[in-house]
């Protein structure tokens, strides 16, 4: 167009608009948004609670042995949630262990992914199933409802490898987060796990076991779990550059 040849800024502006359209299209193919939960000390295995991904997205998080080593959360009087400090550990491209402390507004940026903590967190009893037939033991963690939001509903069903469903309830014998004082999220010092199989009821302390039909269930102990939100869009810097170029021109 003759006008575009005479006015370079106008040509740059139209080219920047074209680049914006192309970059947005590429972003839809490469982007990913998702949520997952991690138990303390257990590596992320690629299982998502929710995930929305483009056709060209490459799943890389499950390859770096990402895990959380624990977290602290400050609470002001009235159970007003404050800062979250979550220690994350992963392997870099050279196989070296890396670590960082993240939070709700302080992300971990790794392999193009941005990870943030969420208000969803709680306790996870660690259970080991020892089959009576001598086959390989099965280790599982039961993510109990978020604490302290569901303080009075710390129970959940858990399925054994043979399909039977057990009902579990964590009984906490102390006040962890007082409503009228400053506190921090922590594991309870006094707790027991109530287990119900059919009409039979058991109470287990960490390290105890119970014999059931087909095997033995061992209560290994109590850990924490944390929920994370993840975003991935490698086109964002290019999108910003094209937008600034269009505005300046």
PDB file of C-alpha atoms in Angstrom, residues 37-132:
ATOM      1  CA  UNK A  37      -1.615 -31.400  44.916  1.00  0.00           C
ATOM      2  CA  UNK A  38       1.630 -32.661  46.424  1.00  0.00           C
ATOM      3  CA  UNK A  39       2.219 -34.624  49.609  1.00  0.00           C
ATOM      4  CA  UNK A  40       5.291 -33.668  51.601  1.00  0.00           C
ATOM      5  CA  UNK A  41       8.309 -35.605  50.327  1.00  0.00           C
ATOM      6  CA  UNK A  42       6.495 -37.248  47.378  1.00  0.00           C
ATOM      7  CA  UNK A  43       7.525 -36.275  43.819  1.00  0.00           C
ATOM      8  CA  UNK A  44       4.962 -34.982  41.319  1.00  0.00           C
ATOM      9  CA  UNK A  45       3.931 -37.859  39.033  1.00  0.00           C
ATOM     10  CA  UNK A  46       2.076 -35.901  36.359  1.00  0.00           C
ATOM     11  CA  UNK A  47      -1.409 -36.424  37.814  1.00  0.00           C
ATOM     12  CA  UNK A  48      -3.536 -33.247  37.567  1.00  0.00           C
ATOM     13  CA  UNK A  49      -6.724 -32.280  39.351  1.00  0.00           C
ATOM     14  CA  UNK A  50      -7.519 -29.927  36.475  1.00  0.00           C
ATOM     15  CA  UNK A  51      -5.635 -29.175  33.288  1.00  0.00           C
ATOM     16  CA  UNK A  52      -6.298 -27.185  30.148  1.00  0.00           C
ATOM     17  CA  UNK A  53      -3.514 -27.496  27.577  1.00  0.00           C
ATOM     18  CA  UNK A  54      -2.910 -26.590  23.946  1.00  0.00           C
ATOM     19  CA  UNK A  55      -2.161 -29.144  21.247  1.00  0.00           C
ATOM     20  CA  UNK A  56       1.584 -28.358  21.215  1.00  0.00           C
ATOM     21  CA  UNK A  57       2.130 -28.245  24.991  1.00  0.00           C
ATOM     22  CA  UNK A  58       5.009 -30.458  26.174  1.00  0.00           C
ATOM     23  CA  UNK A  59       4.557 -31.905  29.698  1.00  0.00           C
ATOM     24  CA  UNK A  60       7.902 -31.305  31.431  1.00  0.00           C
ATOM     25  CA  UNK A  61       7.057 -30.983  35.129  1.00  0.00           C
ATOM     26  CA  UNK A  62       6.917 -34.736  35.759  1.00  0.00           C
ATOM     27  CA  UNK A  63      10.516 -35.109  34.503  1.00  0.00           C
ATOM     28  CA  UNK A  64      12.247 -32.975  37.162  1.00  0.00           C
ATOM     29  CA  UNK A  65      11.200 -34.894  40.324  1.00  0.00           C
ATOM     30  CA  UNK A  66       9.428 -31.859  41.736  1.00  0.00           C
ATOM     31  CA  UNK A  67       8.482 -32.224  45.394  1.00  0.00           C
ATOM     32  CA  UNK A  68       7.661 -30.105  48.430  1.00  0.00           C
ATOM     33  CA  UNK A  69       9.611 -30.459  51.665  1.00  0.00           C
ATOM     34  CA  UNK A  70       7.047 -28.768  53.874  1.00  0.00           C
ATOM     35  CA  UNK A  71       5.585 -25.334  54.460  1.00  0.00           C
ATOM     36  CA  UNK A  72       4.707 -22.791  57.125  1.00  0.00           C
ATOM     37  CA  UNK A  73       1.682 -20.478  57.091  1.00  0.00           C
ATOM     38  CA  UNK A  74       1.178 -17.553  59.452  1.00  0.00           C
ATOM     39  CA  UNK A  75      -2.256 -16.894  60.954  1.00  0.00           C
ATOM     40  CA  UNK A  76      -3.273 -13.666  62.663  1.00  0.00           C
ATOM     41  CA  UNK A  77      -5.940 -13.623  65.411  1.00  0.00           C
ATOM     42  CA  UNK A  78      -9.282 -14.524  63.924  1.00  0.00           C
ATOM     43  CA  UNK A  79      -7.613 -17.179  61.745  1.00  0.00           C
ATOM     44  CA  UNK A  80      -6.719 -14.616  59.131  1.00  0.00           C
ATOM     45  CA  UNK A  81      -4.312 -16.338  56.776  1.00  0.00           C
ATOM     46  CA  UNK A  82      -0.970 -14.633  56.200  1.00  0.00           C
ATOM     47  CA  UNK A  83       2.201 -15.459  54.302  1.00  0.00           C
ATOM     48  CA  UNK A  84       2.901 -18.957  52.975  1.00  0.00           C
ATOM     49  CA  UNK A  85       6.484 -20.218  52.759  1.00  0.00           C
ATOM     50  CA  UNK A  86       6.711 -23.479  50.824  1.00  0.00           C
ATOM     51  CA  UNK A  87      10.079 -25.141  50.137  1.00  0.00           C
ATOM     52  CA  UNK A  88      10.243 -26.790  46.700  1.00  0.00           C
ATOM     53  CA  UNK A  89      13.015 -29.134  45.479  1.00  0.00           C
ATOM     54  CA  UNK A  90      13.678 -30.298  41.900  1.00  0.00           C
ATOM     55  CA  UNK A  91      16.408 -31.546  39.561  1.00  0.00           C
ATOM     56  CA  UNK A  92      17.830 -29.177  36.945  1.00  0.00           C
ATOM     57  CA  UNK A  93      18.949 -30.165  33.428  1.00  0.00           C
ATOM     58  CA  UNK A  94      22.380 -31.205  34.770  1.00  0.00           C
ATOM     59  CA  UNK A  95      20.839 -33.419  37.470  1.00  0.00           C
ATOM     60  CA  UNK A  96      21.725 -31.054  40.311  1.00  0.00           C
ATOM     61  CA  UNK A  97      19.261 -30.558  43.148  1.00  0.00           C
ATOM     62  CA  UNK A  98      17.746 -27.086  43.311  1.00  0.00           C
ATOM     63  CA  UNK A  99      15.486 -25.568  45.934  1.00  0.00           C
ATOM     64  CA  UNK A 100      13.414 -22.430  46.357  1.00  0.00           C
ATOM     65  CA  UNK A 101      10.826 -20.985  48.743  1.00  0.00           C
ATOM     66  CA  UNK A 102       7.577 -19.952  47.078  1.00  0.00           C
ATOM     67  CA  UNK A 103       4.160 -18.657  48.131  1.00  0.00           C
ATOM     68  CA  UNK A 104       0.795 -17.398  46.915  1.00  0.00           C
ATOM     69  CA  UNK A 105       2.430 -14.399  45.203  1.00  0.00           C
ATOM     70  CA  UNK A 106       5.999 -15.651  44.855  1.00  0.00           C
ATOM     71  CA  UNK A 107       6.175 -18.268  42.079  1.00  0.00           C
ATOM     72  CA  UNK A 108       8.614 -20.991  41.229  1.00  0.00           C
ATOM     73  CA  UNK A 109       9.611 -20.582  37.576  1.00  0.00           C
ATOM     74  CA  UNK A 110      10.963 -23.834  36.147  1.00  0.00           C
ATOM     75  CA  UNK A 111      10.933 -25.188  32.573  1.00  0.00           C
ATOM     76  CA  UNK A 112       8.736 -22.277  31.540  1.00  0.00           C
ATOM     77  CA  UNK A 113       6.107 -23.086  34.199  1.00  0.00           C
ATOM     78  CA  UNK A 114       5.026 -20.713  36.969  1.00  0.00           C
ATOM     79  CA  UNK A 115       3.899 -22.477  40.165  1.00  0.00           C
ATOM     80  CA  UNK A 116       2.054 -20.758  43.009  1.00  0.00           C
ATOM     81  CA  UNK A 117       0.712 -22.133  46.273  1.00  0.00           C
ATOM     82  CA  UNK A 118      -3.028 -21.951  46.946  1.00  0.00           C
ATOM     83  CA  UNK A 119      -5.181 -21.729  50.109  1.00  0.00           C
ATOM     84  CA  UNK A 120      -5.895 -25.471  49.734  1.00  0.00           C
ATOM     85  CA  UNK A 121      -3.711 -27.487  52.084  1.00  0.00           C
ATOM     86  CA  UNK A 122      -4.139 -30.057  54.799  1.00  0.00           C
ATOM     87  CA  UNK A 123      -3.085 -33.363  56.300  1.00  0.00           C
ATOM     88  CA  UNK A 124      -2.357 -36.656  54.557  1.00  0.00           C
ATOM     89  CA  UNK A 125      -2.142 -39.986  56.433  1.00  0.00           C
ATOM     90  CA  UNK A 126       0.470 -42.208  54.794  1.00  0.00           C
ATOM     91  CA  UNK A 127      -0.701 -45.833  54.499  1.00  0.00           C
ATOM     92  CA  UNK A 128       1.092 -48.977  53.363  1.00  0.00           C
ATOM     93  CA  UNK A 129      -0.839 -52.072  52.238  1.00  0.00           C
ATOM     94  CA  UNK A 130       0.986 -55.401  52.659  1.00  0.00           C
ATOM     95  CA  UNK A 131      -0.874 -58.089  50.650  1.00  0.00           C
ATOM     96  CA  UNK A 132      -1.121 -61.489  52.282  1.00  0.00           C
TER      97      UNK A 132
END
